[in-house]
Short mmCIF file of C-alpha atoms in Angstrom, two decimals:
data_model
loop_
_atom_site.label_atom_id
_atom_site.label_comp_id
_atom_site.label_asym_id
_atom_site.label_seq_id
_atom_site.Cartn_x
_atom_site.Cartn_y
_atom_site.Cartn_z
CA MET U 885 -19.46 30.01 -48.78
CA GLU U 886 -20.51 26.78 -47.16
CA ASN U 887 -18.82 24.71 -49.61
CA ILE U 888 -15.51 26.63 -49.02
CA ARG U 889 -15.84 26.01 -45.24
CA THR U 890 -16.39 22.36 -45.85
CA ILE U 891 -13.46 22.22 -48.13
CA THR U 892 -11.25 24.05 -45.60
CA ALA U 893 -12.33 21.83 -42.84
CA LEU U 894 -11.50 18.69 -44.81
CA ALA U 895 -8.27 19.91 -45.78
CA ALA U 896 -7.37 20.68 -42.14
CA LEU U 897 -8.49 17.23 -41.15
CA ALA U 898 -6.49 15.56 -43.99
CA ALA U 899 -3.44 17.56 -42.83
CA THR U 900 -3.92 16.36 -39.24
CA LEU U 901 -4.39 12.74 -40.14
CA SER U 902 -1.27 12.94 -42.36
CA ALA U 903 0.93 14.37 -39.64
CA PRO U 904 3.27 11.95 -38.01
CA LEU U 905 2.06 10.79 -34.70
CA ALA U 906 3.85 12.08 -31.62
CA ALA U 907 6.36 9.43 -30.26
CA ALA U 908 4.81 7.73 -27.17
CA PRO U 909 6.72 8.56 -23.99
CA THR U 910 9.14 5.79 -22.98
CA ALA U 911 9.11 4.52 -19.31
CA PRO U 912 12.23 5.39 -17.42
CA SER U 913 14.76 2.65 -17.15
CA ILE U 914 15.33 1.90 -13.48
CA PRO U 915 18.07 -0.64 -12.85
CA TYR U 916 17.41 -3.12 -9.96
CA GLU U 917 18.25 -6.37 -8.61
CA LYS U 918 15.74 -8.95 -7.49
CA TYR U 919 16.16 -11.98 -5.29
CA ARG U 920 14.27 -14.28 -2.76
CA LEU U 921 15.25 -15.36 0.62
CA SER U 922 14.87 -18.95 1.75
CA ASN U 923 11.76 -17.92 3.71
CA GLY U 924 10.14 -16.79 0.57
CA LEU U 925 10.43 -12.95 0.98
CA GLU U 926 10.85 -11.32 -2.39
CA VAL U 927 13.48 -8.42 -2.26
CA ILE U 928 13.97 -5.78 -4.84
CA LEU U 929 17.06 -3.42 -4.52
CA ALA U 930 17.15 -0.10 -6.56
CA GLN U 931 20.25 2.11 -5.87
CA ASP U 932 19.91 5.76 -6.56
CA ARG U 933 22.85 7.87 -5.04
CA SER U 934 21.32 11.29 -5.87
CA LEU U 935 20.16 12.01 -2.37
CA PRO U 936 21.31 10.78 1.03
CA LEU U 937 17.93 9.01 1.53
CA VAL U 938 16.58 5.48 1.30
CA ALA U 939 13.05 4.33 1.10
CA VAL U 940 11.79 1.12 2.53
CA ASP U 941 8.48 -0.15 1.25
CA ILE U 942 7.13 -3.70 2.01
CA TRP U 943 4.12 -4.88 0.11
CA TYR U 944 1.82 -7.62 1.35
CA HIS U 945 0.07 -9.21 -1.58
CA VAL U 946 -3.39 -9.00 0.07
CA GLY U 947 -6.13 -6.32 -0.31
CA ALA U 948 -9.75 -5.88 -0.54
CA ALA U 949 -10.09 -8.45 -3.38
CA ASN U 950 -9.16 -11.19 -0.83
CA GLU U 951 -11.86 -10.40 1.65
CA GLU U 952 -14.87 -12.49 2.33
CA SER U 953 -18.35 -10.84 1.19
CA SER U 954 -19.15 -10.35 4.85
CA ARG U 955 -15.84 -8.91 5.73
CA THR U 956 -15.45 -5.69 3.56
CA GLY U 957 -13.03 -3.24 4.78
CA PHE U 958 -11.03 -6.02 6.48
CA ALA U 959 -7.75 -5.36 4.66
CA HIS U 960 -7.92 -1.69 5.45
CA LEU U 961 -8.72 -2.37 9.13
CA PHE U 962 -5.79 -4.50 9.38
CA GLU U 963 -3.51 -2.04 7.97
CA HIS U 964 -4.40 0.12 11.08
CA MET U 965 -3.90 -2.79 13.38
CA MET U 966 -0.34 -3.10 12.15
CA PHE U 967 0.40 0.23 14.07
CA THR U 968 -0.99 -0.95 17.44
CA GLY U 969 2.28 -2.27 18.90
CA THR U 970 4.12 -5.50 19.05
CA LYS U 971 5.34 -7.94 21.66
CA HIS U 972 8.59 -5.94 21.99
CA VAL U 973 7.71 -2.40 20.85
CA PRO U 974 4.62 -0.49 22.31
CA ARG U 975 2.28 1.30 20.18
CA GLY U 976 3.90 4.54 18.68
CA VAL U 977 7.39 3.77 19.79
CA ALA U 978 8.80 2.60 16.38
CA GLU U 979 7.18 5.71 14.70
CA LYS U 980 8.79 8.00 17.15
CA LEU U 981 12.20 6.36 16.77
CA LEU U 982 12.06 6.73 13.06
CA GLU U 983 11.00 10.36 13.26
CA ALA U 984 13.82 11.13 15.71
CA ALA U 985 16.19 9.58 13.26
CA GLY U 986 15.12 11.85 10.62
CA GLY U 987 12.50 9.62 8.97
CA SER U 988 9.56 10.96 7.05
CA ASP U 989 6.84 9.77 4.79
CA SER U 990 6.04 6.96 7.12
CA ASN U 991 2.65 5.47 6.26
CA ALA U 992 0.55 2.63 4.82
CA THR U 993 -1.99 2.23 2.04
CA THR U 994 -4.61 -0.43 1.19
CA SER U 995 -5.88 -1.29 -2.35
CA PHE U 996 -7.56 -4.19 -3.88
CA ASP U 997 -4.60 -6.37 -4.42
CA ARG U 998 -1.95 -5.23 -1.86
CA THR U 999 -1.46 -3.42 1.34
CA ASN U 1000 1.96 -1.62 1.76
CA TYR U 1001 3.90 -0.07 4.63
CA PHE U 1002 6.65 2.47 3.92
CA ASP U 1003 9.29 4.83 5.42
CA THR U 1004 11.92 7.29 3.98
CA VAL U 1005 14.91 7.56 6.31
CA PRO U 1006 18.37 9.10 5.87
CA SER U 1007 20.82 6.72 4.42
CA ASN U 1008 22.51 5.75 7.75
CA GLN U 1009 19.19 4.72 9.27
CA LEU U 1010 18.32 1.84 6.87
CA GLU U 1011 18.80 -0.72 9.61
CA LEU U 1012 16.28 1.10 11.76
CA ALA U 1013 13.61 1.04 9.06
CA LEU U 1014 14.21 -2.65 8.38
CA TRP U 1015 14.09 -3.41 12.04
CA ALA U 1016 10.65 -1.77 12.40
CA HIS U 1017 9.16 -3.61 9.62
CA ALA U 1018 10.55 -6.95 10.68
CA ASP U 1019 9.37 -6.42 14.24
CA ARG U 1020 5.80 -5.99 12.93
CA MET U 1021 5.92 -9.01 10.77
CA GLY U 1022 7.36 -11.22 13.41
CA TYR U 1023 5.82 -9.96 16.62
CA LEU U 1024 2.54 -8.17 16.00
CA LEU U 1025 0.50 -11.30 16.58
CA ASP U 1026 1.47 -11.57 20.22
CA SER U 1027 0.11 -8.22 20.99
CA LEU U 1028 -3.31 -8.26 19.11
CA ASP U 1029 -6.11 -7.75 21.64
CA GLN U 1030 -9.69 -6.71 21.84
CA THR U 1031 -8.87 -3.14 23.03
CA ALA U 1032 -6.61 -2.52 20.00
CA LEU U 1033 -9.34 -3.98 17.61
CA SER U 1034 -12.10 -1.90 19.23
CA ASN U 1035 -10.03 1.23 19.05
CA GLN U 1036 -9.24 0.75 15.45
CA GLN U 1037 -12.72 -0.19 14.44
CA ASP U 1038 -13.83 3.28 15.83
CA VAL U 1039 -10.87 4.98 13.80
CA VAL U 1040 -11.63 3.22 10.49
CA ARG U 1041 -15.44 3.94 10.79
CA ASN U 1042 -14.77 7.67 11.48
CA LYS U 1043 -12.31 7.74 8.46
CA ARG U 1044 -15.28 6.43 6.34
CA ARG U 1045 -17.43 9.07 7.55
CA GLN U 1046 -14.95 11.80 6.86
CA ARG U 1047 -13.74 10.54 3.51
CA ILE U 1048 -16.92 9.16 2.05
CA GLU U 1049 -20.02 10.05 3.72
CA ASN U 1050 -19.23 13.74 4.68
CA GLN U 1051 -17.39 14.58 1.49
CA PRO U 1052 -19.06 16.08 -1.48
CA TYR U 1053 -19.35 13.33 -4.10
CA GLY U 1054 -17.79 11.07 -1.61
CA ILE U 1055 -19.87 8.16 -2.61
CA VAL U 1056 -19.25 8.33 -6.22
CA ASP U 1057 -16.32 5.76 -6.27
CA GLU U 1058 -18.58 3.28 -4.36
CA ALA U 1059 -21.46 3.75 -6.72
CA VAL U 1060 -19.06 3.37 -9.78
CA PHE U 1061 -17.53 0.22 -8.54
CA HIS U 1062 -21.12 -1.26 -7.85
CA ALA U 1063 -22.08 -0.31 -11.45
CA LEU U 1064 -18.99 -1.85 -13.04
CA PHE U 1065 -18.70 -5.11 -11.10
CA PRO U 1066 -21.43 -7.47 -10.31
CA VAL U 1067 -22.40 -8.89 -7.04
CA GLY U 1068 -19.69 -11.57 -6.04
CA HIS U 1069 -16.87 -9.85 -8.03
CA PRO U 1070 -13.82 -9.10 -5.72
CA TYR U 1071 -13.59 -5.55 -6.93
CA ARG U 1072 -17.24 -4.60 -6.12
CA PRO U 1073 -16.87 -3.71 -2.52
CA VAL U 1074 -14.88 -0.55 -1.89
CA VAL U 1075 -11.63 -0.74 0.02
CA MET U 1076 -13.10 1.22 3.05
CA GLY U 1077 -15.78 -1.41 3.55
CA SER U 1078 -19.09 -0.95 5.26
CA HIS U 1079 -19.86 0.08 8.89
CA VAL U 1080 -21.62 -3.10 9.59
CA ASP U 1081 -18.73 -5.30 8.50
CA ILE U 1082 -16.10 -3.19 10.17
CA GLN U 1083 -17.77 -3.30 13.48
CA SER U 1084 -18.62 -7.07 13.20
CA ALA U 1085 -14.96 -8.06 12.86
CA ARG U 1086 -13.91 -10.42 15.66
CA LEU U 1087 -10.48 -10.78 17.19
CA ALA U 1088 -10.15 -14.37 16.03
CA ASP U 1089 -10.73 -13.05 12.44
CA VAL U 1090 -7.92 -10.50 12.82
CA ARG U 1091 -5.52 -13.08 14.07
CA ASP U 1092 -6.40 -15.48 11.31
CA PHE U 1093 -6.05 -12.79 8.75
CA PHE U 1094 -2.47 -11.99 9.92
CA LYS U 1095 -1.46 -15.65 9.95
CA ARG U 1096 -2.77 -16.23 6.54
CA TYR U 1097 -1.44 -13.34 4.63
CA TYR U 1098 1.30 -11.47 6.68
CA ARG U 1099 4.04 -13.92 5.98
CA PRO U 1100 7.36 -13.53 4.27
CA ASN U 1101 6.33 -15.74 1.32
CA ASN U 1102 3.43 -13.47 0.59
CA ALA U 1103 5.51 -10.11 0.74
CA THR U 1104 7.93 -8.04 -1.39
CA LEU U 1105 10.52 -5.73 0.27
CA VAL U 1106 11.70 -2.85 -1.82
CA ILE U 1107 14.77 -0.76 -0.89
CA ALA U 1108 15.31 2.27 -3.10
CA GLY U 1109 17.80 5.14 -2.76
CA ASP U 1110 21.18 5.83 -1.35
CA PHE U 1111 22.47 2.43 0.00
CA ASP U 1112 25.39 -0.11 -0.44
CA PRO U 1113 23.71 -3.19 -1.91
CA SER U 1114 26.19 -5.59 -0.06
CA ASN U 1115 25.26 -4.07 3.25
CA ALA U 1116 21.61 -3.90 2.46
CA LYS U 1117 21.47 -7.64 1.70
CA LYS U 1118 23.25 -8.34 5.02
CA LEU U 1119 20.64 -6.29 7.01
CA VAL U 1120 17.79 -8.01 5.06
CA GLN U 1121 19.04 -11.36 5.89
CA LYS U 1122 19.55 -10.17 9.53
CA TYR U 1123 16.03 -8.95 10.14
#
């Protein structure tokens, strides 16, 4: 009986091995156009007329991997600083304008190698979204002050408490990255950073970070959805 079971198992295994492998799924083909402005900004346009919406996403090529060892969490902290208002637009006004215009999915994320800011708006509000992103890139530095920094330090530290320290298994990711990457590796610190490093950030550090990384030649602007490419290019050039 045991021999019969063994033979049956071997036959089943042989049949499995001889069966043709399932075809690997193919990645969707998304047509796009990519070009670069004279100031170094990379632009990617991907038209899709299926819905009367357009998404605007600007990627700055900086993240946790660019931080100094004593400045963990700095890229994420600066993500929050980008919403504290600019020279021309007080805090929260741009977000209210986008929401009033039908915008949604307005947010930002930070990873090891990039920080991105995005909005989805009705097709006829593309200019508003581009204006909001351009205003932050061009005029945030003039409004950065200690009050804004102190407020966002508290916000980010509370976010760490909520998402890591007060969550079941919240510290697992941190422990895994510490196990995978040695001291000194850019991927060892978690994106959220430590309380000590977040609280020790100085206003001069924040301003230097902006000037070093938040430049057109260190960013990629992606526009995807229902838009006219010719008009989009004019608006990108304008803002």
